[in-house]
Short mmCIF file of C-alpha atoms and ligand atoms in Angstrom, two decimals:
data_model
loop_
_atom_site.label_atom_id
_atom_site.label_comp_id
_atom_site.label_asym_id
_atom_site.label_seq_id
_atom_site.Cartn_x
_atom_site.Cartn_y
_atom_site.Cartn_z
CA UNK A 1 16.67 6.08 -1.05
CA UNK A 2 17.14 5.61 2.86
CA UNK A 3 17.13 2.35 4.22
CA UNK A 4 16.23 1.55 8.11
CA UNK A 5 17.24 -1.65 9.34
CA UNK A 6 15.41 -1.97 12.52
CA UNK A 7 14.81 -5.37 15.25
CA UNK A 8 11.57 -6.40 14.14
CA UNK A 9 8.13 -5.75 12.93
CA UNK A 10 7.24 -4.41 16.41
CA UNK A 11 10.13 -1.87 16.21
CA UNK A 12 9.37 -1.33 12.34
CA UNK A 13 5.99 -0.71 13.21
CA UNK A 14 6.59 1.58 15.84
CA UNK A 15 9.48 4.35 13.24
CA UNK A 16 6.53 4.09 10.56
CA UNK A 17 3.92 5.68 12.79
CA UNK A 18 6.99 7.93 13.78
CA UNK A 19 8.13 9.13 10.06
CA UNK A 20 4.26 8.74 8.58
CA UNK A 21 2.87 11.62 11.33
CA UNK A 22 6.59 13.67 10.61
CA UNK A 23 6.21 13.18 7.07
CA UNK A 24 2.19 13.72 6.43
CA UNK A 25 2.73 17.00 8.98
CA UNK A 26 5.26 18.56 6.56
CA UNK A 27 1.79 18.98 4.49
CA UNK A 28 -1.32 18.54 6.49
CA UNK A 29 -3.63 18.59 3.99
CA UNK A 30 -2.10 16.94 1.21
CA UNK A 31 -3.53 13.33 0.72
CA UNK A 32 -2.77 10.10 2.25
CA UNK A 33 -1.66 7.25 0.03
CA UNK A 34 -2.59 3.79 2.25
CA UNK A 35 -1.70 -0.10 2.07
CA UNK A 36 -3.35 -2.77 3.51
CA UNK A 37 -2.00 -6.18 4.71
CA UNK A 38 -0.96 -7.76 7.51
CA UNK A 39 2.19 -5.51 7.48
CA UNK A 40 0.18 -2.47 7.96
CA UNK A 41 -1.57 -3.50 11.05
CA UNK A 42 1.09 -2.60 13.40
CA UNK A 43 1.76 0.60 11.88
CA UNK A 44 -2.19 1.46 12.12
CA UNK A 45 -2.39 0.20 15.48
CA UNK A 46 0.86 2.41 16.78
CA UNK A 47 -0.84 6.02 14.82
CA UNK A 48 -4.26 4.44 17.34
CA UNK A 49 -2.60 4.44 20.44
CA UNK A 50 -0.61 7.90 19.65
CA UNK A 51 -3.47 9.53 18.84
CA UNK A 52 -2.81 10.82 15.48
CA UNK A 53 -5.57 12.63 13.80
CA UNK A 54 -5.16 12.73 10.12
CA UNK A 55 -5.83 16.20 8.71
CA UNK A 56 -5.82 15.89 5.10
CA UNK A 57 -9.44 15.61 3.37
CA UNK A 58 -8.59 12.97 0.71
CA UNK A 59 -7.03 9.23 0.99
CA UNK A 60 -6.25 6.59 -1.75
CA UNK A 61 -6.12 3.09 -1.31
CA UNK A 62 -3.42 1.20 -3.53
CA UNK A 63 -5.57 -1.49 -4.65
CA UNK A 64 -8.80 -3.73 -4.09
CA UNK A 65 -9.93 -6.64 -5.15
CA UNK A 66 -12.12 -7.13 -8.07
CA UNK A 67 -15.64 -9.03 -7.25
CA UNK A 68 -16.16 -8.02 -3.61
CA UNK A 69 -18.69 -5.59 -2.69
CA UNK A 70 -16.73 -2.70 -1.30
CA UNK A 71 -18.57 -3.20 2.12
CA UNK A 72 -17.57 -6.76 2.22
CA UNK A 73 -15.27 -8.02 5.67
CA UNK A 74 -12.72 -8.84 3.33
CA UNK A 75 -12.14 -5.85 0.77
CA UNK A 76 -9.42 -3.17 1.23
CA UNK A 77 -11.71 -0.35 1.78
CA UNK A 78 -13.52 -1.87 4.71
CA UNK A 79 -9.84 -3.22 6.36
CA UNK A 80 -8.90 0.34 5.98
CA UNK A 81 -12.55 1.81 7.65
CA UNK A 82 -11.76 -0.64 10.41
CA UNK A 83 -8.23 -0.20 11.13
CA UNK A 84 -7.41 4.12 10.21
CA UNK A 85 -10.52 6.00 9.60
CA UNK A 86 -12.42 4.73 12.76
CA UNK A 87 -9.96 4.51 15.10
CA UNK A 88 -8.43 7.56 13.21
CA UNK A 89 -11.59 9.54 13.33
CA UNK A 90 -11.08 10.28 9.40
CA UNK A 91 -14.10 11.86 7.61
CA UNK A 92 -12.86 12.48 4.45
CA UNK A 93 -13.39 11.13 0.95
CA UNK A 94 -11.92 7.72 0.86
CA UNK A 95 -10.45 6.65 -3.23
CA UNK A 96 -11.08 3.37 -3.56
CA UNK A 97 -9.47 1.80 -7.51
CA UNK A 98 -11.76 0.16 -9.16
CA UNK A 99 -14.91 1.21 -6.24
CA UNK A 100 -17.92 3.55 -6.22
CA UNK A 101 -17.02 6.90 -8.95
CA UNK A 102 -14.00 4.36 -10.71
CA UNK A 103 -15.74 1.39 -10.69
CA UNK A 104 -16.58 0.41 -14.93
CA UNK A 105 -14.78 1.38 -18.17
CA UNK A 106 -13.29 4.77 -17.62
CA UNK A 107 -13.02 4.27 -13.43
CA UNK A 108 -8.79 3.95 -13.75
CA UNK A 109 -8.67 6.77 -16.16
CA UNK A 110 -10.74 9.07 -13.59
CA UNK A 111 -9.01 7.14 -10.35
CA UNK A 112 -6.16 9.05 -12.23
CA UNK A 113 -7.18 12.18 -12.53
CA UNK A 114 -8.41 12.86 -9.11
CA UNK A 115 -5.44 11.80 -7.53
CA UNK A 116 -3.59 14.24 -9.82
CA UNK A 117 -5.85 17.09 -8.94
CA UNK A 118 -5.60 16.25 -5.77
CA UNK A 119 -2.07 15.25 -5.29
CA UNK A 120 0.46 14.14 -5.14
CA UNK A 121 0.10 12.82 -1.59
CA UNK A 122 2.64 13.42 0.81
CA UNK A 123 3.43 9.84 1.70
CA UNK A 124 2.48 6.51 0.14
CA UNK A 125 2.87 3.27 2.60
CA UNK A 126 4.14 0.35 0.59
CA UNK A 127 4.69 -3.70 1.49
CA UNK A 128 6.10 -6.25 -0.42
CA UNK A 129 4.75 -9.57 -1.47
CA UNK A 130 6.93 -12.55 -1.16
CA UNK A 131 7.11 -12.66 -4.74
CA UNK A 132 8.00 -9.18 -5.41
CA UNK A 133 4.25 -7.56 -5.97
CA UNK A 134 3.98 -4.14 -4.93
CA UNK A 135 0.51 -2.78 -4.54
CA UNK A 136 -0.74 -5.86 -7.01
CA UNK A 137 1.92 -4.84 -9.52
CA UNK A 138 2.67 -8.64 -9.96
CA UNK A 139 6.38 -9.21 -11.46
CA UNK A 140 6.56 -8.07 -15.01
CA UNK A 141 4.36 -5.01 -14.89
CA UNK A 142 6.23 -2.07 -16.56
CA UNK A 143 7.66 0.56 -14.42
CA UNK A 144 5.44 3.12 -17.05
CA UNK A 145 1.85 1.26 -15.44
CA UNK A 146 -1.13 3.00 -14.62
CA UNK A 147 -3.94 1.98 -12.90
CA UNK A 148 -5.42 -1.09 -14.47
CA UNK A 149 -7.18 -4.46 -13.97
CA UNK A 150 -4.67 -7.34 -13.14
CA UNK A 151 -4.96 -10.71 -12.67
CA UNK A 152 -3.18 -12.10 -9.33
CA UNK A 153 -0.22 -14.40 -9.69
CA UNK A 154 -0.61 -17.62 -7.86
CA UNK A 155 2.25 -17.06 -4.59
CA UNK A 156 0.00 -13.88 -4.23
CA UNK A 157 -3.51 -15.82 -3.83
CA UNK A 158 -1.80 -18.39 -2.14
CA UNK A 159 0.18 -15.98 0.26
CA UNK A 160 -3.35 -14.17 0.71
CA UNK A 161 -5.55 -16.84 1.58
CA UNK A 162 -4.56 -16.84 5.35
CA UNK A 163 -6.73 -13.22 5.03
CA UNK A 164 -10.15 -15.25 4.17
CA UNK A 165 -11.99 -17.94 5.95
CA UNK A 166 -11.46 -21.08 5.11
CA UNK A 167 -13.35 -22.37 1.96
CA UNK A 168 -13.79 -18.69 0.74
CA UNK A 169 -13.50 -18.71 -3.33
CA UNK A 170 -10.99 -15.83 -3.29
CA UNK A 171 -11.06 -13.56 -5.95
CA UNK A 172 -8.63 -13.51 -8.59
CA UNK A 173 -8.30 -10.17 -9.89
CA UNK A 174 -7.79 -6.68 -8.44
CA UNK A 175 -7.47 -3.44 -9.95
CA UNK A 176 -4.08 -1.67 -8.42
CA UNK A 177 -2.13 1.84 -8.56
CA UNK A 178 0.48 1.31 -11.66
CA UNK A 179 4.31 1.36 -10.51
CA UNK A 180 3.85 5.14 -12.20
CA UNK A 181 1.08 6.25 -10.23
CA UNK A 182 2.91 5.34 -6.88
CA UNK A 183 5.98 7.03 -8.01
CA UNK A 184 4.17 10.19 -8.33
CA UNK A 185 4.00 10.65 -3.72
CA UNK A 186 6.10 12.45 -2.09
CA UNK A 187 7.64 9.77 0.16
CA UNK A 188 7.35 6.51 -0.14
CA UNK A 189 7.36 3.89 2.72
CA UNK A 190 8.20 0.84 2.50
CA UNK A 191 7.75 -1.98 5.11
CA UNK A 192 8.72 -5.05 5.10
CA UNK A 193 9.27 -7.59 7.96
CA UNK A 194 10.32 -11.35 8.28
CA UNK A 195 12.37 -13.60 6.40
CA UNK A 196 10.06 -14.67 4.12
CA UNK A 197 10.18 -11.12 2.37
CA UNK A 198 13.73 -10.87 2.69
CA UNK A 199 14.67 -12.26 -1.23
CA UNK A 200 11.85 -10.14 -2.59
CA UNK A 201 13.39 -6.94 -1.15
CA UNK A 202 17.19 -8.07 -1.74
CA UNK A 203 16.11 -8.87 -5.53
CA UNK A 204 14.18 -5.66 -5.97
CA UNK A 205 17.06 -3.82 -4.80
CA UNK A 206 19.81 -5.50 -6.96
CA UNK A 207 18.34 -6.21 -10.15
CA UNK A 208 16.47 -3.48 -12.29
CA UNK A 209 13.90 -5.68 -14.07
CA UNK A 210 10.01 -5.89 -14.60
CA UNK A 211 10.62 -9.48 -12.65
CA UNK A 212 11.36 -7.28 -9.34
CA UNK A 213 8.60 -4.52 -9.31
CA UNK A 214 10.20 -2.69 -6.37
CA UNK A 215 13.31 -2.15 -8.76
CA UNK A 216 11.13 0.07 -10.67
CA UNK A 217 10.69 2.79 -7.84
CA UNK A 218 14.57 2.71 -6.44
CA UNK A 219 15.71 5.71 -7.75
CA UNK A 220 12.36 7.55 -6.24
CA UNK A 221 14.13 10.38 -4.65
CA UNK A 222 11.60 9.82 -1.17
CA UNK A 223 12.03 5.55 -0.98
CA UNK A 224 12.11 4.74 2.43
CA UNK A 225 12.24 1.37 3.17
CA UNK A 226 12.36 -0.03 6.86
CA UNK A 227 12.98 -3.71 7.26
CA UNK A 228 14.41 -6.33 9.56
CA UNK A 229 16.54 -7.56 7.02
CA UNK A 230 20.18 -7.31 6.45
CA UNK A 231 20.65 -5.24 3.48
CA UNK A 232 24.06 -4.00 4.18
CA UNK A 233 23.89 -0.59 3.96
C1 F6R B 301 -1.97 -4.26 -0.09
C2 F6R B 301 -0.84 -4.33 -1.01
C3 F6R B 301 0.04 -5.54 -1.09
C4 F6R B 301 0.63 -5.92 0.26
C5 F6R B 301 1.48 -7.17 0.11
C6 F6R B 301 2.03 -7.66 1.44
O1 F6R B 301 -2.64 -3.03 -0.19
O2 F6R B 301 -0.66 -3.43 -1.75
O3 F6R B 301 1.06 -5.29 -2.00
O4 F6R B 301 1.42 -4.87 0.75
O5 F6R B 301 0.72 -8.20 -0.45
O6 F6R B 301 0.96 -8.09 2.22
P1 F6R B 301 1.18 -8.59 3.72
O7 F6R B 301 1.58 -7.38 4.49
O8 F6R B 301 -0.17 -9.11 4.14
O9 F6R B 301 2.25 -9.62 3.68
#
């Protein structure tokens, strides 16, 4: 594990776009593994203005909701058309949990198996949620999870709401990437900015437990986290 402590989000954002072209040029064409979030934005906006053209044929979301159509303003797959693959110029296949080929009963199971045929991608952006959640792994999923339907804690669809208009019934389930299934990338990124995920990363860190679903990935050879916060190191 490598930990960056860098200024703020703007810096942050700026060393992602750095290590994510670095680290996805090591191996062109292996896949991409992608968050969403308002952590991300920066990061997607910095690989925009650099002019990085992804050159792998194959990207995987981390999660989506459950209930939205996939071309809805507000699902993961459309956030991720509008912010990398446009601006991006990406033409590949985009892997969508839970969407299209892996939506009903044996989606996860196939969401699976493609990514390990096609895998394992060379580097998998995470964030944090301020209660721990990575991908939607809400606190107490195993570190053995696959990918599954979940129901979203309440700090999450609280925390989330400032992502939908106001008055929009929010959905209340997603289907998410097990801890597992992360920990098979290559590199893992991790960003996190602002005080407010601060605990979530200190706990994570500290205290290997299902309540802290980041502690489940520390000893992931490729962890690198880059934060604002003071973690000592
Ligand atoms: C999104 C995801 C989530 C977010 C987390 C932080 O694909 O996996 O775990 O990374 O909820 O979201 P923001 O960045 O909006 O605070």
């Amino acid at each position: 594990m490598r930990i960056e402590q860098v200024a703020d989000a703007s810096e942050g954002s700026s060393r992602a776009a750095e290590l994510f072209a670095l680290l996805s040029s090591a191996d062109p064409g292996a896949p991409l593994g992608l968050a969403t979030g308002a952590t991300m934005q920066g990061l997607y906006a910095r690989l925009t203005t650099q002019g990085f053209r992804p050159r792998c044929s194959d990207i995987f979301l981390l999660d989506e909701y459950v209930g939205l159509a996939e071309q809805s303003p507000y699902s993961f797959a459309e956030e991720i058309r509008k912010r990398f693959s446009d601006p991006l110029g990406f033409q590949g296949h985009t892997h969508v949990p839970g969407q299209g080929p892996y939506a009903g009963p044996d989606g996860n199971a196939r969401f699976e198996q493609i990514l390990a045929e096609r895998g394992p991608l060379s580097v998998q952006l995470l964030g944090i949620g301020t209660n721990g959640h990575i991908a939607f792994n809400e606190p107490g999923s195993p570190a053995d999870s696959r990918t599954r339907e979940v129901v979203l804690a309440q700090e999450t669809l609280t925390a989330n709401a400032r992502h939908f208009p106001e008055g929009f019934v929010l959905p209340t389930r997603a289907t998410t990437q097990g801890l597992a299934t992360i920990a098979q990338a290559s590199t893992l990124l991790l960003l996190a900015f602002g005080p407010s995920k601060h605990e979530a990363l200190r706990s994570g860190l500290s205290t290997v437990s299902t309540d802290h679903p980041l502690s489940a990935l520390v000893d992931h050879p490729g962890l690198i986290i880059i934060t604002d916060a003071d973690l000592g190191n």
